PDB file of C-alpha atoms in Angstrom:
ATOM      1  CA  UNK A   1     198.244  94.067 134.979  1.00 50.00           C
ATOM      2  CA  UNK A   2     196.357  91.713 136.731  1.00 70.00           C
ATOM      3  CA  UNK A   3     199.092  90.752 139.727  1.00 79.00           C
ATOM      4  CA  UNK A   4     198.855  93.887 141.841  1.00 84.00           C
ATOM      5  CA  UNK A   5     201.252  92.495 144.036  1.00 88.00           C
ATOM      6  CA  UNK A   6     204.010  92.827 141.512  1.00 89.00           C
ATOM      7  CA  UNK A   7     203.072  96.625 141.414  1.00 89.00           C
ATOM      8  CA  UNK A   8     203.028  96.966 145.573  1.00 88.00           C
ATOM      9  CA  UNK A   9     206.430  95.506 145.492  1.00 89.00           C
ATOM     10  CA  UNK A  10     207.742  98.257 142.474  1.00 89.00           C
ATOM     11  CA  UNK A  11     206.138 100.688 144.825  1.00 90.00           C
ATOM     12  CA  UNK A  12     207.835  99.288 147.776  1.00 89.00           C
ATOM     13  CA  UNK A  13     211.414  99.423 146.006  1.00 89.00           C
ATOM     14  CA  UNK A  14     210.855 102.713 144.068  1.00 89.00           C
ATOM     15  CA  UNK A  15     210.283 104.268 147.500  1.00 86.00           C
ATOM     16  CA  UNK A  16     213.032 102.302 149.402  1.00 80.00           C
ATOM     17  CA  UNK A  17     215.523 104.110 146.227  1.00 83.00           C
ATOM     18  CA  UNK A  18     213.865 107.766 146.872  1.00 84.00           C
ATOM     19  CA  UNK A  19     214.570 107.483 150.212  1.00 77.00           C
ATOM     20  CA  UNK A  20     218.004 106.343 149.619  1.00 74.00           C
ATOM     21  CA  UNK A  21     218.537 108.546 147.406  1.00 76.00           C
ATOM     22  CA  UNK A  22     217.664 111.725 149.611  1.00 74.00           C
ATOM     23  CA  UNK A  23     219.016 110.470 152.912  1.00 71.00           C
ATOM     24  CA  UNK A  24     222.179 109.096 151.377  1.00 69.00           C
ATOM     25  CA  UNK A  25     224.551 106.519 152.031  1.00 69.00           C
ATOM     26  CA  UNK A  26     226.092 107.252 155.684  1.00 66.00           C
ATOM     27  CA  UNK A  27     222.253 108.292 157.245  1.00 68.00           C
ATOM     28  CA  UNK A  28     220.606 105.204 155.458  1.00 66.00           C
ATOM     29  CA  UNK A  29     223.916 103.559 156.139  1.00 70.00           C
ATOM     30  CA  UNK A  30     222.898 103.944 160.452  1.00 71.00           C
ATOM     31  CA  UNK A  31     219.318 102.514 159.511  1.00 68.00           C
ATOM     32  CA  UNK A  32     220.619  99.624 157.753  1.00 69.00           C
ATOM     33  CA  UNK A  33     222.648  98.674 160.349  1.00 73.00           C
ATOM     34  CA  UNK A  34     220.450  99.201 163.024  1.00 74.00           C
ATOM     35  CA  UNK A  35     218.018  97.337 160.720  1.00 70.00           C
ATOM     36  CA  UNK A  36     220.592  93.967 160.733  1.00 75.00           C
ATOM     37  CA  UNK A  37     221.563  94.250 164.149  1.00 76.00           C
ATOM     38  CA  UNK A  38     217.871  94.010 164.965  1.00 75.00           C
ATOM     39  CA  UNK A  39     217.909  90.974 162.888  1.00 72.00           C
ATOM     40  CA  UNK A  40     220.805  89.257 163.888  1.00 76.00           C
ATOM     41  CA  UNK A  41     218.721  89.595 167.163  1.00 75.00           C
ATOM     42  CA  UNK A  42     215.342  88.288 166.434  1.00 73.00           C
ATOM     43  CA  UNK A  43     217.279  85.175 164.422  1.00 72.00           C
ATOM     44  CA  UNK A  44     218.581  84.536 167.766  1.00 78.00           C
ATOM     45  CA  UNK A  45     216.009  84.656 170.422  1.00 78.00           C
ATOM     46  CA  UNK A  46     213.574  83.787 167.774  1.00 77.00           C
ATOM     47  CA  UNK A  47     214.131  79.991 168.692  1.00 78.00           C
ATOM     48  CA  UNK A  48     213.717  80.943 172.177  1.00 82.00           C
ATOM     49  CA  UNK A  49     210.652  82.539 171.974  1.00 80.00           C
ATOM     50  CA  UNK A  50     209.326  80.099 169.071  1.00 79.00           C
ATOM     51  CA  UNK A  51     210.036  77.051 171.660  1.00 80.00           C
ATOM     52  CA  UNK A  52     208.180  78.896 174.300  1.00 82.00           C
ATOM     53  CA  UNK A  53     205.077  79.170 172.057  1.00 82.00           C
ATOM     54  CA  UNK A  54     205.107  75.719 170.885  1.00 78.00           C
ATOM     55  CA  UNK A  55     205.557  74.367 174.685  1.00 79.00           C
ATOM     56  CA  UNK A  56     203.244  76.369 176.860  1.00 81.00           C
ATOM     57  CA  UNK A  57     201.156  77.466 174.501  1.00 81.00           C
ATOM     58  CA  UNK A  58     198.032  75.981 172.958  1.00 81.00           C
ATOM     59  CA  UNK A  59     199.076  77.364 169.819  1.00 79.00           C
ATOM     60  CA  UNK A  60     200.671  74.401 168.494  1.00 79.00           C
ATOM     61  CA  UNK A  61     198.188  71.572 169.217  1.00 79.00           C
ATOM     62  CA  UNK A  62     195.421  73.650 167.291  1.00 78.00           C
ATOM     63  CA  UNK A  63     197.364  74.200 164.032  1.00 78.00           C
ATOM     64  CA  UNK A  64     198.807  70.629 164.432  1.00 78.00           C
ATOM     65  CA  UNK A  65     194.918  69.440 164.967  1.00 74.00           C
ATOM     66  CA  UNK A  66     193.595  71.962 161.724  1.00 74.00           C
ATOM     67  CA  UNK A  67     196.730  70.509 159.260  1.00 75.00           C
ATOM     68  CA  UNK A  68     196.871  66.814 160.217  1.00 74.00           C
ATOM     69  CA  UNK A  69     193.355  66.095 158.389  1.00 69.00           C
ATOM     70  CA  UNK A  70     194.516  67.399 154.814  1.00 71.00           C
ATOM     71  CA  UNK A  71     197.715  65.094 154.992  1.00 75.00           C
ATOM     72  CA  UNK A  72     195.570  62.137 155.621  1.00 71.00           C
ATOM     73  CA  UNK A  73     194.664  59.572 153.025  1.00 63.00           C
ATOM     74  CA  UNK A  74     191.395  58.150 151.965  1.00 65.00           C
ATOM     75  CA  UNK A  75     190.759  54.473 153.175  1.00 62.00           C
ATOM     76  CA  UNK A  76     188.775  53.022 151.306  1.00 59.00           C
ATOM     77  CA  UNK A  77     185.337  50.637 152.905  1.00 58.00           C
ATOM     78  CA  UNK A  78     187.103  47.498 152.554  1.00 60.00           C
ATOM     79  CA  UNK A  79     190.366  48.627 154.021  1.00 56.00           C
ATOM     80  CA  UNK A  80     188.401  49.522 157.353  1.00 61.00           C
ATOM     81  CA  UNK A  81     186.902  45.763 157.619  1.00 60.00           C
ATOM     82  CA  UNK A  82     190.274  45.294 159.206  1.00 58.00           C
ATOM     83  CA  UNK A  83     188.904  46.702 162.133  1.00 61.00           C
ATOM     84  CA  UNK A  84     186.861  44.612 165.202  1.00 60.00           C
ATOM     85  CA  UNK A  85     183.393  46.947 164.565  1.00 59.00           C
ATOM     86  CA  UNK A  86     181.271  44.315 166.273  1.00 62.00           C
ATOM     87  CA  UNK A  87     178.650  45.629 168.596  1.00 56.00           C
ATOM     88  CA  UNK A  88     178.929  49.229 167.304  1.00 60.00           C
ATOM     89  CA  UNK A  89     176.826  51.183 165.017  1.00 57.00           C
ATOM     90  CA  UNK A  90     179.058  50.764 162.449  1.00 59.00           C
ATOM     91  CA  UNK A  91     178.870  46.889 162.117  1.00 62.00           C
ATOM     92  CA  UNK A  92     177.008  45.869 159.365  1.00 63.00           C
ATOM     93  CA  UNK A  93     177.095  49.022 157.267  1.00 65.00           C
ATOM     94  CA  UNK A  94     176.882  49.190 153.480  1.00 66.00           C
ATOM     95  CA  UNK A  95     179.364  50.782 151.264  1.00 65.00           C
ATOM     96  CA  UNK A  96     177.077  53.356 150.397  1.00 71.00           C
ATOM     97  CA  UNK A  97     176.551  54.185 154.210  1.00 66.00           C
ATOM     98  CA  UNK A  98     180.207  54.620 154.858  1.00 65.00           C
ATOM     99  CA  UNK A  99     180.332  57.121 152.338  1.00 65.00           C
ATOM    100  CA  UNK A 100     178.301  59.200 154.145  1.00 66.00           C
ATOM    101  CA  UNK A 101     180.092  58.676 157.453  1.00 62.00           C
ATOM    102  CA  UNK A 102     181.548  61.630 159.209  1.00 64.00           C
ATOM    103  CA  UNK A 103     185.483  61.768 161.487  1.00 63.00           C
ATOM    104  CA  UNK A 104     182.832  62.440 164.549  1.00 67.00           C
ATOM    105  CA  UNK A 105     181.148  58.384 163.444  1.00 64.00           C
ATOM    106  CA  UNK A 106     184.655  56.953 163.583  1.00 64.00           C
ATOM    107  CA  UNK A 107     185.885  58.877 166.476  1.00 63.00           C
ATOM    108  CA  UNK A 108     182.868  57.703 168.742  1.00 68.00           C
ATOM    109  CA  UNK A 109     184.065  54.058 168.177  1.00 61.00           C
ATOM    110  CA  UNK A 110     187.526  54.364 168.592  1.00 63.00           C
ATOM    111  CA  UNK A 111     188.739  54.818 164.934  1.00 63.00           C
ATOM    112  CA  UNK A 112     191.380  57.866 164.953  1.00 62.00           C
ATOM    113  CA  UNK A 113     193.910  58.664 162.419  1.00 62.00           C
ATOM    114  CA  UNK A 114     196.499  57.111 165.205  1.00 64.00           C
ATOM    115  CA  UNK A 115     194.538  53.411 164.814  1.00 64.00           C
ATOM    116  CA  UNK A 116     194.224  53.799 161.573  1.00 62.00           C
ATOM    117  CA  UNK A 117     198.200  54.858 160.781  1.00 62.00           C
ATOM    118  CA  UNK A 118     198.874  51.555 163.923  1.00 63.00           C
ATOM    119  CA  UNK A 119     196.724  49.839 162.012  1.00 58.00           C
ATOM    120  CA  UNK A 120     198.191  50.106 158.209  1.00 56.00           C
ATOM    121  CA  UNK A 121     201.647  51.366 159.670  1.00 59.00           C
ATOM    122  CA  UNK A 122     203.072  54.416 157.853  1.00 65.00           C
ATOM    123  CA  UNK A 123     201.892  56.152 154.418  1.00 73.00           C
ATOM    124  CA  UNK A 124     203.348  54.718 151.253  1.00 75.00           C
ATOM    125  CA  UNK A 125     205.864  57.016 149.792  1.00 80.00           C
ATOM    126  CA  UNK A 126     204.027  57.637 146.345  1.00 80.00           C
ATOM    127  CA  UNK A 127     200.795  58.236 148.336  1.00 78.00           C
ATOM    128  CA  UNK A 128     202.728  60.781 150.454  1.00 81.00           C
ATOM    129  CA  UNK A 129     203.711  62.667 147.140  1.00 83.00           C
ATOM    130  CA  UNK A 130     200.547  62.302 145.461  1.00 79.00           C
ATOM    131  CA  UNK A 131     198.609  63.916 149.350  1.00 80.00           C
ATOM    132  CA  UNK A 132     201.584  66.881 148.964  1.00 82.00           C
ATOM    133  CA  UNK A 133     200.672  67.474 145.528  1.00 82.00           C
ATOM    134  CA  UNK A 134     196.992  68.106 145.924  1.00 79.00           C
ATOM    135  CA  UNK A 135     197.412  69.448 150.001  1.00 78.00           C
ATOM    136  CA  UNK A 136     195.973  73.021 150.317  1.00 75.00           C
ATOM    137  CA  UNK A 137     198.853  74.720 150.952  1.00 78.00           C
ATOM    138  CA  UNK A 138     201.480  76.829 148.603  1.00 79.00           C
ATOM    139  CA  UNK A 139     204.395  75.769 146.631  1.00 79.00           C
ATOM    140  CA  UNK A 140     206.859  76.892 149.296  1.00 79.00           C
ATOM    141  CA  UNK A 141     205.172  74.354 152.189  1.00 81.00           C
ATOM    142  CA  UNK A 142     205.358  71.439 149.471  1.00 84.00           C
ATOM    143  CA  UNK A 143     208.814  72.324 148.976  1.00 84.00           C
ATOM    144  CA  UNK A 144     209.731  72.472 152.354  1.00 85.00           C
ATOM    145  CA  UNK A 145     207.597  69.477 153.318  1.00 87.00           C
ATOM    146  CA  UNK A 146     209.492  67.160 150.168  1.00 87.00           C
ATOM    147  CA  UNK A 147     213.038  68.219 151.334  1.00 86.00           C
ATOM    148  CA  UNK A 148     212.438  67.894 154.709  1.00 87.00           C
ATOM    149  CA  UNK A 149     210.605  64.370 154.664  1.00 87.00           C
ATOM    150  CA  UNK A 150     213.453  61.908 155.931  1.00 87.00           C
ATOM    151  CA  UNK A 151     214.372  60.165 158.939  1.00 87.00           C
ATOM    152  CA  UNK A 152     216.353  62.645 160.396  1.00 88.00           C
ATOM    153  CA  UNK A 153     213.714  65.284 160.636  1.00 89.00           C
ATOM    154  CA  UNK A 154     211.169  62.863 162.030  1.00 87.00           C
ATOM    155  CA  UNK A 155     213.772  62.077 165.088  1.00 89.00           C
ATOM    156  CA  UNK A 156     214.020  66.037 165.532  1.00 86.00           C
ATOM    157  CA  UNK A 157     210.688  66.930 165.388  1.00 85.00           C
ATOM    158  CA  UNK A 158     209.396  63.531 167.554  1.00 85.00           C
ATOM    159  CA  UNK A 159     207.064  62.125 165.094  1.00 84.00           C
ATOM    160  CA  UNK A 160     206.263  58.751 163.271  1.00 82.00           C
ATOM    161  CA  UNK A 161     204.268  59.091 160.456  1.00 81.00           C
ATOM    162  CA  UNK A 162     204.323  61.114 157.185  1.00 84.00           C
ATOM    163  CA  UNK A 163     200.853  62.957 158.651  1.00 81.00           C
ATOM    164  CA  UNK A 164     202.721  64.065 162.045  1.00 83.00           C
ATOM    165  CA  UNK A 165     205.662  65.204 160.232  1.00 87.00           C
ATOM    166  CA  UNK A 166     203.476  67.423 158.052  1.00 86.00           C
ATOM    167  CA  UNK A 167     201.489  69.024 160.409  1.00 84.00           C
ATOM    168  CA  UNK A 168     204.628  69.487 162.946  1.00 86.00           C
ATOM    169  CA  UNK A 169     206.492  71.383 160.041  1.00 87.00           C
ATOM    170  CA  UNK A 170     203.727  73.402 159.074  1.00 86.00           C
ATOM    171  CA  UNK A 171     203.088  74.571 162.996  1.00 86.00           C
ATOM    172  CA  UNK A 172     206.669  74.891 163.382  1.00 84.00           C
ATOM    173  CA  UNK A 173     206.735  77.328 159.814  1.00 83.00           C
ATOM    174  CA  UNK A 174     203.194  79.147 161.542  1.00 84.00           C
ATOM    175  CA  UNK A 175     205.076  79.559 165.219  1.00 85.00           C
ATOM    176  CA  UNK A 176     208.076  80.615 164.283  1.00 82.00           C
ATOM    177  CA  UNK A 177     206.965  83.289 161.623  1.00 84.00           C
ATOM    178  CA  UNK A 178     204.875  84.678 164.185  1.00 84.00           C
ATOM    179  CA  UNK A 179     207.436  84.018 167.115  1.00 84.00           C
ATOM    180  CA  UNK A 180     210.288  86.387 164.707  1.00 82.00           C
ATOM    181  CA  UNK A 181     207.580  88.866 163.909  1.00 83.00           C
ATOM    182  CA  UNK A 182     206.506  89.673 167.453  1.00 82.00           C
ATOM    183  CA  UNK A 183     210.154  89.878 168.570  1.00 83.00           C
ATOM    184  CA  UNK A 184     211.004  92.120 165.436  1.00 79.00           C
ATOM    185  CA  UNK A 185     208.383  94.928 166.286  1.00 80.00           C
ATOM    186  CA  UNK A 186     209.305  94.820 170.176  1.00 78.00           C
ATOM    187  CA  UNK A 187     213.179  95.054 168.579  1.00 77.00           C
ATOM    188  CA  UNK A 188     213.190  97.419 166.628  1.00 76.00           C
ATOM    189  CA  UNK A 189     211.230  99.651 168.398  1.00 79.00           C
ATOM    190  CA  UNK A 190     214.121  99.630 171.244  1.00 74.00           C
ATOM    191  CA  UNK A 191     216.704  99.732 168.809  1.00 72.00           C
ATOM    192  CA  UNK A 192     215.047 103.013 167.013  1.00 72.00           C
ATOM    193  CA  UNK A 193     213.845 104.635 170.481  1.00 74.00           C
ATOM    194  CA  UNK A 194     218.192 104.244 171.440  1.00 66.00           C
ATOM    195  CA  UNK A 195     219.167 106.196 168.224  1.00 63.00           C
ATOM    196  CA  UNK A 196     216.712 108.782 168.346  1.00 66.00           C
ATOM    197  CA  UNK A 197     218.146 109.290 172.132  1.00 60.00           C
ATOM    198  CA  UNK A 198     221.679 109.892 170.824  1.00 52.00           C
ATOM    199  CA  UNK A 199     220.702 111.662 167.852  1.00 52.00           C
ATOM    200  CA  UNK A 200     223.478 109.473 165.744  1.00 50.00           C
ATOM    201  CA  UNK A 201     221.484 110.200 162.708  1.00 48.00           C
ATOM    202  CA  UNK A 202     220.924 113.868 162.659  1.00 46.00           C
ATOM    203  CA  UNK A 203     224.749 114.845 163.077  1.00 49.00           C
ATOM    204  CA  UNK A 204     225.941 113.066 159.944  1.00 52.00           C
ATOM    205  CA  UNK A 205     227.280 114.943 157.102  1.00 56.00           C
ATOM    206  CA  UNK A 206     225.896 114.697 153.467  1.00 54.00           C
ATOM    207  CA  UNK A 207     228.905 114.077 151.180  1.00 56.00           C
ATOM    208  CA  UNK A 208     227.769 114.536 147.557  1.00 66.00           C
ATOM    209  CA  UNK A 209     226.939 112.086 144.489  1.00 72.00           C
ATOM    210  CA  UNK A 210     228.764 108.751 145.689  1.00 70.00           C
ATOM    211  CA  UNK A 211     226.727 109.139 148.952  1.00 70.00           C
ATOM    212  CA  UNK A 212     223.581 109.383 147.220  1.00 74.00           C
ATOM    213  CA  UNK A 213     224.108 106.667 144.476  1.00 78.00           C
ATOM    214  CA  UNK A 214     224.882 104.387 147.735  1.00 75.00           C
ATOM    215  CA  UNK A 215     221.717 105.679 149.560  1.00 76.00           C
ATOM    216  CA  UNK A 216     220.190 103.899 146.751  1.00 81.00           C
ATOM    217  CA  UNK A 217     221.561 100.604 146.653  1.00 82.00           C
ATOM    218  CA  UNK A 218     221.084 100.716 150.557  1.00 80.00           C
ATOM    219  CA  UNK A 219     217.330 101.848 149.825  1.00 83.00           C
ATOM    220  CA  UNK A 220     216.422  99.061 147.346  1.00 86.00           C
ATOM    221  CA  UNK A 221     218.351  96.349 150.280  1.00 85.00           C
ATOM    222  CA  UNK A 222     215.815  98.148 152.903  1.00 83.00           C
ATOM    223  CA  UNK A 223     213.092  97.790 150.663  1.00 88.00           C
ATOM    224  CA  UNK A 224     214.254  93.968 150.222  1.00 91.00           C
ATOM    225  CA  UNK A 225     213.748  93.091 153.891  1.00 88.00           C
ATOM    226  CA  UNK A 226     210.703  95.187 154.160  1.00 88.00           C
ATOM    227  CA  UNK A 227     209.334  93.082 151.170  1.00 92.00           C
ATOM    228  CA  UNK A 228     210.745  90.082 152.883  1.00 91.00           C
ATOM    229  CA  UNK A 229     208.647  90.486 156.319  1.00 88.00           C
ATOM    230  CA  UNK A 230     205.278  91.365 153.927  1.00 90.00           C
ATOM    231  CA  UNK A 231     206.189  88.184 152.378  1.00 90.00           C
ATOM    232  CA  UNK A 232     206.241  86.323 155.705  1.00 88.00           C
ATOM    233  CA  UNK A 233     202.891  88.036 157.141  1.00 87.00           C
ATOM    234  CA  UNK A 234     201.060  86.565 154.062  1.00 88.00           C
ATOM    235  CA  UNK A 235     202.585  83.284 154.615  1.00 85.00           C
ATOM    236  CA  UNK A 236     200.795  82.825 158.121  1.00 83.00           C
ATOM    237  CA  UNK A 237     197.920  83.617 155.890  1.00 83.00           C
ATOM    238  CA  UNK A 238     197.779  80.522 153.612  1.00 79.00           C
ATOM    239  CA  UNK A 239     194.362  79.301 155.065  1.00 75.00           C
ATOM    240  CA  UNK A 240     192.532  82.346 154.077  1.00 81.00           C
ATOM    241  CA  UNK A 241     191.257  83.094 150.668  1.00 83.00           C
ATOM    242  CA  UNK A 242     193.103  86.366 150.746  1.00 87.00           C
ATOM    243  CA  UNK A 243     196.157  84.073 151.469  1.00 84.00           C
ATOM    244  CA  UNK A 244     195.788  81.956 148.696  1.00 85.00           C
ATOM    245  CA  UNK A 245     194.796  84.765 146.154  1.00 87.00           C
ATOM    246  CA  UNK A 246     198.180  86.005 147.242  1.00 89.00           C
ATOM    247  CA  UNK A 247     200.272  83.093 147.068  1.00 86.00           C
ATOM    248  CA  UNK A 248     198.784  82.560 143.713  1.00 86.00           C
ATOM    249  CA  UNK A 249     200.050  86.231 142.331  1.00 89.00           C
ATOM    250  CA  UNK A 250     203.401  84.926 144.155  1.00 90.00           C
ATOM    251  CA  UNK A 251     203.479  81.664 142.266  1.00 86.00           C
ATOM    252  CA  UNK A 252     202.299  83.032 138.630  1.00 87.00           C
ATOM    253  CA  UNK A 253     205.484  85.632 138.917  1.00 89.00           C
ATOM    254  CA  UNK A 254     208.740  85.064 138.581  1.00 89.00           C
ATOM    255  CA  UNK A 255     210.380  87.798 140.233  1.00 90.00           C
ATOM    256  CA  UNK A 256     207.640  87.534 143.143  1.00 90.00           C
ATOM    257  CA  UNK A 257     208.182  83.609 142.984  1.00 90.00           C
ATOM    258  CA  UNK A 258     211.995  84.593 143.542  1.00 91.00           C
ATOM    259  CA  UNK A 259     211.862  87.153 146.155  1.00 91.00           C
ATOM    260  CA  UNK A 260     209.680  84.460 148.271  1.00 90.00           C
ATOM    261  CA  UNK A 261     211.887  81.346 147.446  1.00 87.00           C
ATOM    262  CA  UNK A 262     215.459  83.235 148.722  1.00 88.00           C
ATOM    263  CA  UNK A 263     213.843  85.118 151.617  1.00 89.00           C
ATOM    264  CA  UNK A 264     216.796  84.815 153.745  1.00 85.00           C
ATOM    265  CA  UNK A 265     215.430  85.701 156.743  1.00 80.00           C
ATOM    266  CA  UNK A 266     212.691  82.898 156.754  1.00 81.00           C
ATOM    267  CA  UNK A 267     214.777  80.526 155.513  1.00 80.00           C
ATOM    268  CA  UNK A 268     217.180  80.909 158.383  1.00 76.00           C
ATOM    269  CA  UNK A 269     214.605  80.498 160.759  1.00 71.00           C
ATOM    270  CA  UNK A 270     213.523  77.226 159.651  1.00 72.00           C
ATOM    271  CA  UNK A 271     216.676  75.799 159.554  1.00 71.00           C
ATOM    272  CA  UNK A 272     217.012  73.118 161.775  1.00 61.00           C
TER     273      UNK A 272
END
């Protein structure tokens, strides 16, 4: 099997049931629910903290800057005569010249993707499809992205163009992951240092086969939201090749591609 992902996450369950299975229902039954209530937490101040970030951090103008570019279109050399390049080093140029032309060329006379977007007003709608389609990111961003592109969500997230929008979602995805993921580790290390102190766990009685059949099914949900955090650690990860690899083994499996796609944590977080 080529998708050694899909065998990490049979791993991950198979050892979420054995542990089920020998801690049983009621002592799982504690983690669980110290597991949600940890949760419920980070859902809540995960805004908080994610707003934080995004506002007095740096954070968010450098993945804004990095994502903006691959949600731009191509202009082509005669669309750009629109511009007043008189008395600059680009006046004059040939077609062949402007291909080799770098962002740095345009930005030193004034031609930024906000002149260009003033300039030609917003992208067409079948361009913005066709720039999602071929955009280096996974199947889950260009889902989000396509539901998300309206109106509405420009007015939320304070943008006016199809190439704001796009990289204000995807810094908003990036922050917010990393925003419930910080808060989840600081969480959940309180909430298990508090049970270890009153030794809730340890006291619990073992009542035979019905408590062990439901240590499982509480074993495979732990494994679940184990697999569901992995998931969203590899999504901040989409720019790197071992990102991509893994979104690939994601995408070519269906049970992978469904685990992803109904991660309820990560989908609550993004709701607006």
């Amino acid at each position: 099997m080529n998708n050694w992902l899909v065998i990490i996450v049979f791993v991950i369950f198979l050892v979420g049931f054995l542990i089920g299975f020998l801690k049983g229902f009621l002592k799982l039954g504690i983690s669980l629910l110290a597991t949600a209530i940890t949760i419920a937490i980070m859902i809540f101040l995960t805004p908080i903290v994610g707003g934080f970030i995004m506002n007095r951090t740096p954070l968010n103008d450098v993945i804004d800057n990095q994502t903006r570019a691959a949600f731009m279109p191509s202009f082509t050399y005669e669309e750009f005569q629109h511009f007043d390049l008189s008395g600059t080093p680009l006046d004059g140029l040939s077609e062949a010249q402007w291909e080799e032309l770098t962002e740095l060329d345009f930005q030193r006379v004034g031609i930024t993707e906000e002149t260009i977007l003033e300039k030609f007003g917003d992208i067409p709608r079948d361009t913005q499809a066709h720039l999602l389609e071929n955009a280096p990111v996974p199947e889950f961003f260009r889902t989000i992205l396509t539901e998300n592109n309206n109106n509405v969500v420009y007015n939320l997230l304070g943008v006016n163009n199809f190439p704001e929008y796009a990289a204000a979602m995807l810094s908003r995805i990036i922050i917010y992951v990393v925003s419930f993921l910080v808060t989840f580790i600081l969480a959940i290390i309180i909430v298990r240092a508090l049970l270890a102190a009153v030794d809730v766990i340890g006291e619990l009685p073992v009542v035979g086969i019905f408590n062990r059949m439901g240590g499982i099914v509480l074993g495979g949900v732990l494994a679940l939201i184990f697999i569901w955090i992995i998931f969203m650690v590899i999504t901040l990860l989409f720019r790197t090749e071992i990102g991509m690899t893994l979104f690939e083994q994601i995408e070519q499996n269906q049970l992978l591609s469904l685990i992803y796609d109904n991660n309820i944590i990560m989908n609550r977080l993004l709701e607006f």
